[in-house]
Structures are given as C-alpha cells and as structure tokens.
Amino acid sequence: MKRYGLIGEKLSHSFSKEIHEAIADYTYDLMPLSREEFPRFMEARAFTAINVTIPYKKDVIPYLDAIDDAAKAIGAVNTIVNRNGRLIGYNTDYTGFLYMVRKHGITLQNKRVLVIGNGGASAAIQAAVRHEQAAEMIVVDIVKGNGAISYEECFAHHLDAQVIINTSPVGMYPKSGASPLDLALFHCLEAVLDVVYNPLSTKLVLDAKDRGLPGVNGLEMLVAQAKQAVEHFLDTLIDDAVIDTLYKKIERERNNVILIGMPSAGKTTIGQSVAQRCGKEFIDMDAYIVENCGKSIPQIFEESGENGFRARESEAAIALAGRNGAVIATGGGIVKHKVNMDYLRQNGIVFFIDRSLDKLITTDDNRPLSSSAQAVARMYEERIELYRKYADHIVDNNTTIDACAERITEILNR
Ligand SMILES: Nc1ncnc2c1ncn2[C@@H]1O[C@H](COP(=O)(O)OP(=O)(O)O)[C@@H](O)[C@H]1O
Ligand SMILES: O=C(O)C1=C[C@@H](OP(=O)(O)O)[C@@H](O)[C@H](O)C1
Ligand SMILES: [Mg+2]
C-alpha cells in the first residue's frame, strides 16, 4: 500500500494535509513521532514518500541513500522519496523560497540581505540567498555565533540592508504583537519577506506594507514547497499556477473579514448578511464585550468612562484577531487605538462601511456617542482619516443593506 505524509514532533497546526490533498489525489497522513519512535520509523522505510519537519530535518540524513545538491548544501532534508527501497532526500524549502522571491519580482542579486534567525528554515534560505548571488548576506540571531551576529552588531553596522528575511518564529501566533526589528531604522530597505504564516501577515510584514514596501508572508512559500514536494513524490511536473490558486483559497478561508466605520453605519447588520452569504461565522465585537463583561455598553461607559470601554475593546480586538475565517463587526471607535488595528489586520481584510452622516444620528440609548448632528460630525472629523487609512476596501452603504453586503461578498470572491 502506498503511504504519503509528514513526520515531525508536533504536527497539530500543520496545513500540509490540506495542501497536498488539494494538489494530489493521495491521502496524506500527519505522523507525529517522538524522539524514541523516530529511529524505528526511519529504519522500517514503510512509506512511499514523506515530508519532514521540526526537529528531524537533519536527523533523517543518515537514513538516506542519496540527497540532492541543494539538500547537501543546506544540510537538511524536508522531502524523502522511497524509490524501490532507496531513500532519496530533497529540500523544497529552498526551492519554495526561491519561488516566493521570484513571484514577487524581488531581486536578491547584488543586494545586501539581512536574514533574521539561524535555525532550520534559515539554513535553506541562506543557501537560496547565496545561490541568488547577494552582494552580502548578514545573519542576525539572539544567539551569536555559528555564522550569526548579534542584534547589537546588526544595528551598529548593517542598517543599510536592502532586503530583510525573517526566518525566526518572532511574530508567530499567539505572540503576534512582536516584531524582530524596527524597520524604520533601515534606510535602504526595498523588501521584506517572512516565513511565518500564522498570522497571515505578521507585524513585520504589515510594517513593510505601511512603509510602501513589498511585504511577503510565508503562506506562499509553504504552498510552493508542498507543490514541489508533490512533484518529487509523484515524479511529475505540475504547473506553478496551482500555487497561486491554492494560496489565495487558503488565504480567503483563513482571513477574517473586518468591518469598520462610524456608529450606525451598518457594520453589525451588513456583517451578519456577509457571514450568511459566505458561510462564515459572525462575531459582533460590541456583543462580545457585553457578554464578557456581563454589562451593557452604556453601563460600561457610565462605570468606567470611555477609557474603561476602550481598554475592554482592545482586549477583545487582540483576542478576536487570533480567530480565522470569521466576519467581525467592530465598534465605531476601534480605529482610535492603533494597537487594535495592528492586531486585526494580521488576520483580516478590512472594509470601511461608508454611510452619509445625516443617516447616522440616533437617539438609541446604546449609542451614547452619536445623539446629535454636532456630535456625529465631530466624531467623523476625528476618525475619517483613520477609517480610510486602515481600509483595504471602502464600500458605500447609501442604498440597501443587501447591495452593500453583496458588494463585499463580490470583492471577497474575486
Ligand atoms: N443601507 C441601509 N438601509 C437601511 N437601514 C440601514 C442601512 N444600513 C444600516 N441601516 C440601519 O442602521 C441601523 C444601524 O446599523 P448597525 O448595523 O447596527 O450599525 P453599526 O453596527 O455600524 O453601528 C440599523 O437599524 C440598520 O438596520
Ligand atoms: O464609535 C464608538 O466610539 C462606539 C461605537 C459603538 O459601536 P457601533 O459602531 O456598532 O455603534 C460601541 O462600540 C460604543 O458605543 C462606542
Ligand atoms: Mg454594531
């Protein structure tokens, strides 16, 4: 019987089963192995082809009969094919990374490249950067040595890096507020790549985008390395187009849909409709806060003022930003604290629901901030630039709820 799959120590968060089974028509098993189980598994050779992940990418090498040049240069293998009893090793992290670089039109040749982190993923990427003939490659790590310099040394001498590649886990969920370095320091920066794919866009990638630079997340590389592994598994060539299709599909499924805009603009109502149309879960952030506090919004404002409410709103934003594939209607003031949007944007595509001001005035007790035309106008003045700044898309809501929800669904599906 043919057997395909992935070995590694902890595999519960792996996307590989989903990706492989979308590209090929075999069953792909996640096979977590403890350190004790690992040697027996490799000696038995009872598989057709496997991928290898942390911590076994180096440890598999002694069990193999041959490895290709890239895997040899890197000293790590992520793909093993059993060809009539002979185990052959490859490294598609290397080729997957090169796919991602080329796809985004990023040139490494003659560039000063800064690689953050010096672990397994870094080894493959360092080999790829060398292959692309970078002018200079600096590796920085929290642990100095083994080819890596310290952050101190990096800040003292290498702020002229042109391309930054994060191979470290810094910025990965659940510590997604973190970034390995402040991009503002790097005055020659042209592009940033990150191997982390949960969240879909790390803080580092969003910082690059905010500076008008290409910021590339690790999901594309993940899909590319899997597609190239399938090619080795089945000894066939597959069109690269499948990478983009699959990458976009996973991104669409995992991204949250975040609705922002003035109070009464229609975020809650439209959010429910979008969720229903797309078969996604709906979360209303105000309702989430009320449920968690056991108090109504006016009650929270009364007891702890706007600041008290904003603190609870930030807690909710950070918690909900870790969700996947939900439609999240925020409260109108979400944009007032940058940290809220910093988190929500990591796993979300942001829609600004724009409704004309005269339609926003309300005597609803639940909206203590929008009871008069003056109050609404003042609030609008204060926030409009922020709504625009954070929006990936601006959608008009001056006709029907249905029309607006339909427009959002259209944008999501294109
Ligand atoms: N396009 C629209 N047509 C008619 N009523 C609308 C429209 N958009 C919003 N509303 C109404 O405005 C009120 C406020 O909407 P809601 O979804 O609660 O806004 P938000 O969550 O942005 O504060 C609701 O009664 C909703 O039905
Ligand atoms: O704009 C705001 O500052 C607020 C908007 C409300 O949500 P809606 O936008 O759903 O009304 C709610 O979060 C709170 O009353 C504060
Ligand atoms: Mg609402």
PDB file of C-alpha atoms in Angstrom, residues 32-281:
ATOM      1  CA  PRO A  32       3.800  12.857  14.768  1.00  0.00           C
ATOM      2  CA  LEU A  33       6.840  10.950  16.047  1.00  0.00           C
ATOM      3  CA  SER A  34       8.534  11.183  19.418  1.00  0.00           C
ATOM      4  CA  ARG A  35      12.347  11.100  19.570  1.00  0.00           C
ATOM      5  CA  GLU A  36      12.087   7.439  20.637  1.00  0.00           C
ATOM      6  CA  GLU A  37       9.772   6.476  17.776  1.00  0.00           C
ATOM      7  CA  PHE A  38      11.753   8.312  15.100  1.00  0.00           C
ATOM      8  CA  PRO A  39      14.646   5.810  14.503  1.00  0.00           C
ATOM      9  CA  ARG A  40      12.283   2.841  14.202  1.00  0.00           C
ATOM     10  CA  PHE A  41      10.115   4.697  11.726  1.00  0.00           C
ATOM     11  CA  MET A  42      13.092   5.588   9.523  1.00  0.00           C
ATOM     12  CA  GLU A  43      14.587   2.082   9.677  1.00  0.00           C
ATOM     13  CA  ALA A  44      11.278   0.486   8.663  1.00  0.00           C
ATOM     14  CA  ARG A  45      11.073   2.585   5.451  1.00  0.00           C
ATOM     15  CA  ALA A  46       7.366   1.807   5.334  1.00  0.00           C
ATOM     16  CA  PHE A  47       6.349   4.807   3.258  1.00  0.00           C
ATOM     17  CA  THR A  48       6.170   5.848  -0.376  1.00  0.00           C
ATOM     18  CA  ALA A  49       7.178   9.463   0.200  1.00  0.00           C
ATOM     19  CA  ILE A  50       7.210  11.814   3.180  1.00  0.00           C
ATOM     20  CA  ASN A  51       7.871  15.360   4.207  1.00  0.00           C
ATOM     21  CA  VAL A  52       9.963  16.067   7.258  1.00  0.00           C
ATOM     22  CA  THR A  53       9.614  18.924   9.705  1.00  0.00           C
ATOM     23  CA  ILE A  54      10.995  20.113  13.037  1.00  0.00           C
ATOM     24  CA  PRO A  55      13.072  18.649  14.644  1.00  0.00           C
ATOM     25  CA  TYR A  56      14.053  15.886  12.188  1.00  0.00           C
ATOM     26  CA  LYS A  57      15.243  17.686   9.029  1.00  0.00           C
ATOM     27  CA  LYS A  58      18.916  16.971   9.832  1.00  0.00           C
ATOM     28  CA  ASP A  59      18.337  13.726  11.734  1.00  0.00           C
ATOM     29  CA  VAL A  60      16.884  11.940   8.689  1.00  0.00           C
ATOM     30  CA  ILE A  61      20.070  12.312   6.626  1.00  0.00           C
ATOM     31  CA  PRO A  62      21.940   9.204   7.925  1.00  0.00           C
ATOM     32  CA  TYR A  63      18.974   7.030   6.898  1.00  0.00           C
ATOM     33  CA  LEU A  64      19.044   8.172   3.265  1.00  0.00           C
ATOM     34  CA  ASP A  65      20.753   6.557   0.265  1.00  0.00           C
ATOM     35  CA  ALA A  66      21.209   9.826  -1.646  1.00  0.00           C
ATOM     36  CA  ILE A  67      20.418  13.527  -1.300  1.00  0.00           C
ATOM     37  CA  ASP A  68      20.261  16.221  -3.973  1.00  0.00           C
ATOM     38  CA  ASP A  69      22.715  19.125  -4.192  1.00  0.00           C
ATOM     39  CA  ALA A  70      20.503  21.712  -2.515  1.00  0.00           C
ATOM     40  CA  ALA A  71      19.794  19.428   0.442  1.00  0.00           C
ATOM     41  CA  LYS A  72      23.509  18.654   0.662  1.00  0.00           C
ATOM     42  CA  ALA A  73      24.479  22.341   0.685  1.00  0.00           C
ATOM     43  CA  ILE A  74      21.877  23.089   3.346  1.00  0.00           C
ATOM     44  CA  GLY A  75      22.485  20.008   5.463  1.00  0.00           C
ATOM     45  CA  ALA A  76      18.744  19.483   5.842  1.00  0.00           C
ATOM     46  CA  VAL A  77      16.063  17.453   4.068  1.00  0.00           C
ATOM     47  CA  ASN A  78      12.316  18.134   4.051  1.00  0.00           C
ATOM     48  CA  THR A  79      11.257  15.664   1.336  1.00  0.00           C
ATOM     49  CA  ILE A  80      12.080  11.953   1.086  1.00  0.00           C
ATOM     50  CA  VAL A  81      11.029   9.657  -1.736  1.00  0.00           C
ATOM     51  CA  ASN A  82      11.270   5.892  -1.460  1.00  0.00           C
ATOM     52  CA  ARG A  83      12.299   4.722  -4.952  1.00  0.00           C
ATOM     53  CA  ASN A  84      12.216   0.929  -4.955  1.00  0.00           C
ATOM     54  CA  GLY A  85      13.631   0.786  -1.457  1.00  0.00           C
ATOM     55  CA  ARG A  86      16.216   3.574  -1.956  1.00  0.00           C
ATOM     56  CA  LEU A  87      15.516   6.710   0.080  1.00  0.00           C
ATOM     57  CA  ILE A  88      16.292   9.952  -1.790  1.00  0.00           C
ATOM     58  CA  GLY A  89      16.264  13.320   0.035  1.00  0.00           C
ATOM     59  CA  TYR A  90      15.423  16.785  -1.295  1.00  0.00           C
ATOM     60  CA  ASN A  91      14.917  20.250   0.137  1.00  0.00           C
ATOM     61  CA  THR A  92      11.903  22.095  -1.212  1.00  0.00           C
ATOM     62  CA  ASP A  93      12.075  24.795   1.486  1.00  0.00           C
ATOM     63  CA  TYR A  94      14.928  26.102  -0.642  1.00  0.00           C
ATOM     64  CA  THR A  95      13.080  25.945  -3.957  1.00  0.00           C
ATOM     65  CA  GLY A  96       9.824  27.122  -2.322  1.00  0.00           C
ATOM     66  CA  PHE A  97      11.590  30.207  -1.018  1.00  0.00           C
ATOM     67  CA  LEU A  98      13.040  30.942  -4.466  1.00  0.00           C
ATOM     68  CA  TYR A  99       9.540  30.621  -5.969  1.00  0.00           C
ATOM     69  CA  MET A 100       8.232  33.221  -3.490  1.00  0.00           C
ATOM     70  CA  VAL A 101      11.106  35.630  -4.185  1.00  0.00           C
ATOM     71  CA  ARG A 102      10.638  35.423  -7.974  1.00  0.00           C
ATOM     72  CA  LYS A 103       6.851  35.568  -7.821  1.00  0.00           C
ATOM     73  CA  HIS A 104       7.091  38.959  -6.122  1.00  0.00           C
ATOM     74  CA  GLY A 105       9.722  40.271  -8.514  1.00  0.00           C
ATOM     75  CA  ILE A 106      12.218  40.631  -5.663  1.00  0.00           C
ATOM     76  CA  THR A 107      15.863  40.569  -6.757  1.00  0.00           C
ATOM     77  CA  LEU A 108      18.494  39.332  -4.344  1.00  0.00           C
ATOM     78  CA  GLN A 109      21.389  39.535  -6.768  1.00  0.00           C
ATOM     79  CA  ASN A 110      23.927  42.220  -5.711  1.00  0.00           C
ATOM     80  CA  LYS A 111      21.746  43.163  -2.736  1.00  0.00           C
ATOM     81  CA  ARG A 112      22.651  43.471   0.935  1.00  0.00           C
ATOM     82  CA  VAL A 113      20.431  40.849   2.532  1.00  0.00           C
ATOM     83  CA  LEU A 114      19.698  40.523   6.238  1.00  0.00           C
ATOM     84  CA  VAL A 115      18.490  37.099   7.410  1.00  0.00           C
ATOM     85  CA  ILE A 116      16.890  37.032  10.874  1.00  0.00           C
ATOM     86  CA  GLY A 117      17.232  33.729  12.729  1.00  0.00           C
ATOM     87  CA  ASN A 118      19.721  30.902  12.318  1.00  0.00           C
ATOM     88  CA  GLY A 119      17.709  27.686  12.652  1.00  0.00           C
ATOM     89  CA  GLY A 120      16.472  25.078  10.179  1.00  0.00           C
ATOM     90  CA  ALA A 121      14.400  27.346   7.931  1.00  0.00           C
ATOM     91  CA  SER A 122      17.275  29.810   7.909  1.00  0.00           C
ATOM     92  CA  ALA A 123      19.721  27.195   6.571  1.00  0.00           C
ATOM     93  CA  ALA A 124      17.596  26.636   3.458  1.00  0.00           C
ATOM     94  CA  ILE A 125      17.073  30.352   2.942  1.00  0.00           C
ATOM     95  CA  GLN A 126      20.756  31.166   3.418  1.00  0.00           C
ATOM     96  CA  ALA A 127      21.612  28.649   0.703  1.00  0.00           C
ATOM     97  CA  ALA A 128      18.996  30.221  -1.586  1.00  0.00           C
ATOM     98  CA  VAL A 129      20.322  33.743  -0.927  1.00  0.00           C
ATOM     99  CA  ARG A 130      23.843  32.554  -1.739  1.00  0.00           C
ATOM    100  CA  HIS A 131      22.556  30.893  -4.891  1.00  0.00           C
ATOM    101  CA  GLU A 132      20.984  34.201  -5.962  1.00  0.00           C
ATOM    102  CA  GLN A 133      24.397  35.903  -5.574  1.00  0.00           C
ATOM    103  CA  ALA A 134      23.533  38.537  -2.996  1.00  0.00           C
ATOM    104  CA  ALA A 135      26.278  41.164  -2.569  1.00  0.00           C
ATOM    105  CA  GLU A 136      26.304  40.478   1.148  1.00  0.00           C
ATOM    106  CA  MET A 137      24.365  38.205   3.495  1.00  0.00           C
ATOM    107  CA  ILE A 138      24.224  39.042   7.185  1.00  0.00           C
ATOM    108  CA  VAL A 139      22.634  36.572   9.580  1.00  0.00           C
ATOM    109  CA  VAL A 140      21.416  38.012  12.888  1.00  0.00           C
ATOM    110  CA  ASP A 141      20.225  35.941  15.807  1.00  0.00           C
ATOM    111  CA  ILE A 142      19.571  36.177  19.533  1.00  0.00           C
ATOM    112  CA  VAL A 143      22.357  33.618  19.903  1.00  0.00           C
ATOM    113  CA  LYS A 144      25.561  34.969  18.401  1.00  0.00           C
ATOM    114  CA  GLY A 145      27.933  32.568  16.629  1.00  0.00           C
ATOM    115  CA  ASN A 146      27.561  29.786  14.086  1.00  0.00           C
ATOM    116  CA  GLY A 147      27.692  32.436  11.367  1.00  0.00           C
ATOM    117  CA  ALA A 148      25.261  34.799  13.081  1.00  0.00           C
ATOM    118  CA  ILE A 149      25.970  38.238  14.531  1.00  0.00           C
ATOM    119  CA  SER A 150      24.164  39.838  17.480  1.00  0.00           C
ATOM    120  CA  TYR A 151      21.339  42.380  17.128  1.00  0.00           C
ATOM    121  CA  GLU A 152      23.708  44.989  18.636  1.00  0.00           C
ATOM    122  CA  GLU A 153      26.230  44.423  15.896  1.00  0.00           C
ATOM    123  CA  CYS A 154      23.496  44.446  13.287  1.00  0.00           C
ATOM    124  CA  PHE A 155      22.196  47.826  14.495  1.00  0.00           C
ATOM    125  CA  ALA A 156      25.740  49.223  14.637  1.00  0.00           C
ATOM    126  CA  HIS A 157      26.833  48.188  11.138  1.00  0.00           C
ATOM    127  CA  HIS A 158      24.041  46.871   8.930  1.00  0.00           C
ATOM    128  CA  LEU A 159      21.235  49.401   8.844  1.00  0.00           C
ATOM    129  CA  ASP A 160      21.858  49.661   5.101  1.00  0.00           C
ATOM    130  CA  ALA A 161      20.302  46.221   4.428  1.00  0.00           C
ATOM    131  CA  GLN A 162      18.144  46.233   1.291  1.00  0.00           C
ATOM    132  CA  VAL A 163      16.182  43.023   1.815  1.00  0.00           C
ATOM    133  CA  ILE A 164      15.152  41.620   5.213  1.00  0.00           C
ATOM    134  CA  ILE A 165      14.062  37.992   5.573  1.00  0.00           C
ATOM    135  CA  ASN A 166      12.606  36.746   8.853  1.00  0.00           C
ATOM    136  CA  THR A 167      13.173  33.029   9.425  1.00  0.00           C
ATOM    137  CA  SER A 168      12.682  33.222  13.198  1.00  0.00           C
ATOM    138  CA  PRO A 169       9.397  32.466  14.986  1.00  0.00           C
ATOM    139  CA  VAL A 170       9.150  36.065  16.260  1.00  0.00           C
ATOM    140  CA  GLY A 171       5.702  37.422  15.373  1.00  0.00           C
ATOM    141  CA  MET A 172       4.072  33.983  15.267  1.00  0.00           C
ATOM    142  CA  TYR A 173       0.670  33.421  16.913  1.00  0.00           C
ATOM    143  CA  PRO A 174      -0.057  33.749  19.845  1.00  0.00           C
ATOM    144  CA  LYS A 175       2.769  36.284  20.312  1.00  0.00           C
ATOM    145  CA  SER A 176       1.756  38.112  17.166  1.00  0.00           C
ATOM    146  CA  GLY A 177       2.267  41.594  18.636  1.00  0.00           C
ATOM    147  CA  ALA A 178       6.033  41.094  18.385  1.00  0.00           C
ATOM    148  CA  SER A 179       8.365  42.039  15.572  1.00  0.00           C
ATOM    149  CA  PRO A 180      12.058  41.086  15.348  1.00  0.00           C
ATOM    150  CA  LEU A 181      13.145  44.624  14.467  1.00  0.00           C
ATOM    151  CA  ASP A 182      12.053  48.177  13.792  1.00  0.00           C
ATOM    152  CA  LEU A 183      12.047  48.697  10.026  1.00  0.00           C
ATOM    153  CA  ALA A 184      12.254  52.491  10.470  1.00  0.00           C
ATOM    154  CA  LEU A 185      15.965  52.046  11.211  1.00  0.00           C
ATOM    155  CA  PHE A 186      16.735  50.567   7.797  1.00  0.00           C
ATOM    156  CA  HIS A 187      17.158  53.447   5.376  1.00  0.00           C
ATOM    157  CA  CYS A 188      17.894  51.467   2.186  1.00  0.00           C
ATOM    158  CA  LEU A 189      15.130  48.895   2.619  1.00  0.00           C
ATOM    159  CA  GLU A 190      13.447  47.578  -0.544  1.00  0.00           C
ATOM    160  CA  ALA A 191      11.535  44.439   0.501  1.00  0.00           C
ATOM    161  CA  VAL A 192      10.641  42.247   3.479  1.00  0.00           C
ATOM    162  CA  LEU A 193       9.879  38.521   3.458  1.00  0.00           C
ATOM    163  CA  ASP A 194       8.674  36.445   6.389  1.00  0.00           C
ATOM    164  CA  VAL A 195       8.426  32.656   6.650  1.00  0.00           C
ATOM    165  CA  VAL A 196       5.748  32.920   9.364  1.00  0.00           C
ATOM    166  CA  TYR A 197       2.201  32.289   8.059  1.00  0.00           C
ATOM    167  CA  ASN A 198       0.154  32.384  11.261  1.00  0.00           C
ATOM    168  CA  PRO A 199      -0.898  35.184  11.438  1.00  0.00           C
ATOM    169  CA  LEU A 200      -1.277  35.555   7.692  1.00  0.00           C
ATOM    170  CA  SER A 201       0.521  38.897   7.858  1.00  0.00           C
ATOM    171  CA  THR A 202       2.972  39.341  10.706  1.00  0.00           C
ATOM    172  CA  LYS A 203       3.600  42.702  12.302  1.00  0.00           C
ATOM    173  CA  LEU A 204       6.876  42.823  10.331  1.00  0.00           C
ATOM    174  CA  VAL A 205       5.065  42.287   7.005  1.00  0.00           C
ATOM    175  CA  LEU A 206       2.411  44.906   7.846  1.00  0.00           C
ATOM    176  CA  ASP A 207       5.125  47.382   8.893  1.00  0.00           C
ATOM    177  CA  ALA A 208       6.760  46.887   5.480  1.00  0.00           C
ATOM    178  CA  LYS A 209       3.457  47.475   3.695  1.00  0.00           C
ATOM    179  CA  ASP A 210       2.812  50.595   5.789  1.00  0.00           C
ATOM    180  CA  ARG A 211       6.148  51.898   4.545  1.00  0.00           C
ATOM    181  CA  GLY A 212       5.056  51.293   0.951  1.00  0.00           C
ATOM    182  CA  LEU A 213       7.383  48.293   0.526  1.00  0.00           C
ATOM    183  CA  PRO A 214       6.582  44.760  -0.636  1.00  0.00           C
ATOM    184  CA  GLY A 215       5.829  42.601   2.414  1.00  0.00           C
ATOM    185  CA  VAL A 216       5.541  38.898   1.656  1.00  0.00           C
ATOM    186  CA  ASN A 217       4.135  36.367   4.140  1.00  0.00           C
ATOM    187  CA  GLY A 218       5.168  32.732   4.473  1.00  0.00           C
ATOM    188  CA  LEU A 219       1.990  31.070   3.227  1.00  0.00           C
ATOM    189  CA  GLU A 220       3.052  31.268  -0.417  1.00  0.00           C
ATOM    190  CA  MET A 221       6.366  29.607   0.361  1.00  0.00           C
ATOM    191  CA  LEU A 222       4.543  26.919   2.315  1.00  0.00           C
ATOM    192  CA  VAL A 223       2.262  26.139  -0.616  1.00  0.00           C
ATOM    193  CA  ALA A 224       5.157  26.307  -3.102  1.00  0.00           C
ATOM    194  CA  GLN A 225       7.343  23.872  -1.136  1.00  0.00           C
ATOM    195  CA  ALA A 226       4.398  21.456  -0.846  1.00  0.00           C
ATOM    196  CA  LYS A 227       3.693  21.606  -4.593  1.00  0.00           C
ATOM    197  CA  GLN A 228       7.371  20.912  -5.310  1.00  0.00           C
ATOM    198  CA  ALA A 229       7.311  18.016  -2.830  1.00  0.00           C
ATOM    199  CA  VAL A 230       4.315  16.538  -4.705  1.00  0.00           C
ATOM    200  CA  GLU A 231       6.393  16.745  -7.899  1.00  0.00           C
ATOM    201  CA  HIS A 232       9.118  14.646  -6.261  1.00  0.00           C
ATOM    202  CA  PHE A 233       6.580  12.269  -4.677  1.00  0.00           C
ATOM    203  CA  LEU A 234       4.861  11.524  -7.993  1.00  0.00           C
ATOM    204  CA  ASP A 235       7.876  12.129 -10.240  1.00  0.00           C
ATOM    205  CA  THR A 236       5.922  14.567 -12.357  1.00  0.00           C
ATOM    206  CA  LEU A 237       5.812  18.286 -13.166  1.00  0.00           C
ATOM    207  CA  ILE A 238       2.859  20.419 -12.013  1.00  0.00           C
ATOM    208  CA  ASP A 239       2.010  23.888 -13.328  1.00  0.00           C
ATOM    209  CA  ASP A 240       3.069  26.669 -10.913  1.00  0.00           C
ATOM    210  CA  ALA A 241      -0.390  28.243 -11.329  1.00  0.00           C
ATOM    211  CA  VAL A 242      -1.717  25.767  -8.748  1.00  0.00           C
ATOM    212  CA  ILE A 243       0.384  27.513  -6.077  1.00  0.00           C
ATOM    213  CA  ASP A 244      -1.328  30.842  -6.568  1.00  0.00           C
ATOM    214  CA  THR A 245      -4.815  29.349  -6.755  1.00  0.00           C
ATOM    215  CA  LEU A 246      -4.346  27.340  -3.596  1.00  0.00           C
ATOM    216  CA  TYR A 247      -2.583  30.130  -1.729  1.00  0.00           C
ATOM    217  CA  LYS A 248      -5.461  32.508  -2.471  1.00  0.00           C
ATOM    218  CA  LYS A 249      -8.040  29.881  -1.478  1.00  0.00           C
ATOM    219  CA  ILE A 250      -6.398  29.247   1.909  1.00  0.00           C
ATOM    220  CA  GLU A 251      -5.943  32.951   2.483  1.00  0.00           C
ATOM    221  CA  ARG A 252      -9.617  33.565   1.677  1.00  0.00           C
ATOM    222  CA  GLU A 253     -10.733  30.803   4.039  1.00  0.00           C
ATOM    223  CA  ARG A 254      -8.496  31.854   6.911  1.00  0.00           C
ATOM    224  CA  ASN A 255      -8.682  35.618   6.728  1.00  0.00           C
ATOM    225  CA  ASN A 256     -11.279  37.354   8.863  1.00  0.00           C
ATOM    226  CA  VAL A 257     -13.489  39.981   7.283  1.00  0.00           C
ATOM    227  CA  ILE A 258     -13.237  43.100   9.452  1.00  0.00           C
ATOM    228  CA  LEU A 259     -15.910  45.794   9.149  1.00  0.00           C
ATOM    229  CA  ILE A 260     -15.066  49.289  10.366  1.00  0.00           C
ATOM    230  CA  GLY A 261     -16.930  52.596  10.150  1.00  0.00           C
ATOM    231  CA  MET A 262     -18.936  55.176  12.049  1.00  0.00           C
ATOM    232  CA  PRO A 263     -21.533  54.108  14.634  1.00  0.00           C
ATOM    233  CA  SER A 264     -24.817  53.203  12.867  1.00  0.00           C
ATOM    234  CA  ALA A 265     -23.056  52.888   9.507  1.00  0.00           C
ATOM    235  CA  GLY A 266     -24.414  49.333   9.233  1.00  0.00           C
ATOM    236  CA  LYS A 267     -21.422  47.214  10.339  1.00  0.00           C
ATOM    237  CA  THR A 268     -23.412  44.792  12.501  1.00  0.00           C
ATOM    238  CA  THR A 269     -26.320  44.358  10.092  1.00  0.00           C
ATOM    239  CA  ILE A 270     -24.151  44.053   6.981  1.00  0.00           C
ATOM    240  CA  GLY A 271     -21.700  41.772   8.802  1.00  0.00           C
ATOM    241  CA  GLN A 272     -24.493  39.296   9.564  1.00  0.00           C
ATOM    242  CA  SER A 273     -25.542  39.307   5.953  1.00  0.00           C
ATOM    243  CA  VAL A 274     -21.982  38.849   4.629  1.00  0.00           C
ATOM    244  CA  ALA A 275     -21.383  35.973   7.053  1.00  0.00           C
ATOM    245  CA  GLN A 276     -24.533  34.241   5.881  1.00  0.00           C
ATOM    246  CA  ARG A 277     -23.679  34.718   2.212  1.00  0.00           C
ATOM    247  CA  CYS A 278     -20.136  33.357   2.676  1.00  0.00           C
ATOM    248  CA  GLY A 279     -20.984  30.613   5.186  1.00  0.00           C
ATOM    249  CA  LYS A 280     -18.678  32.247   7.746  1.00  0.00           C
ATOM    250  CA  GLU A 281     -19.086  32.717  11.495  1.00  0.00           C
TER     251      GLU A 281
END
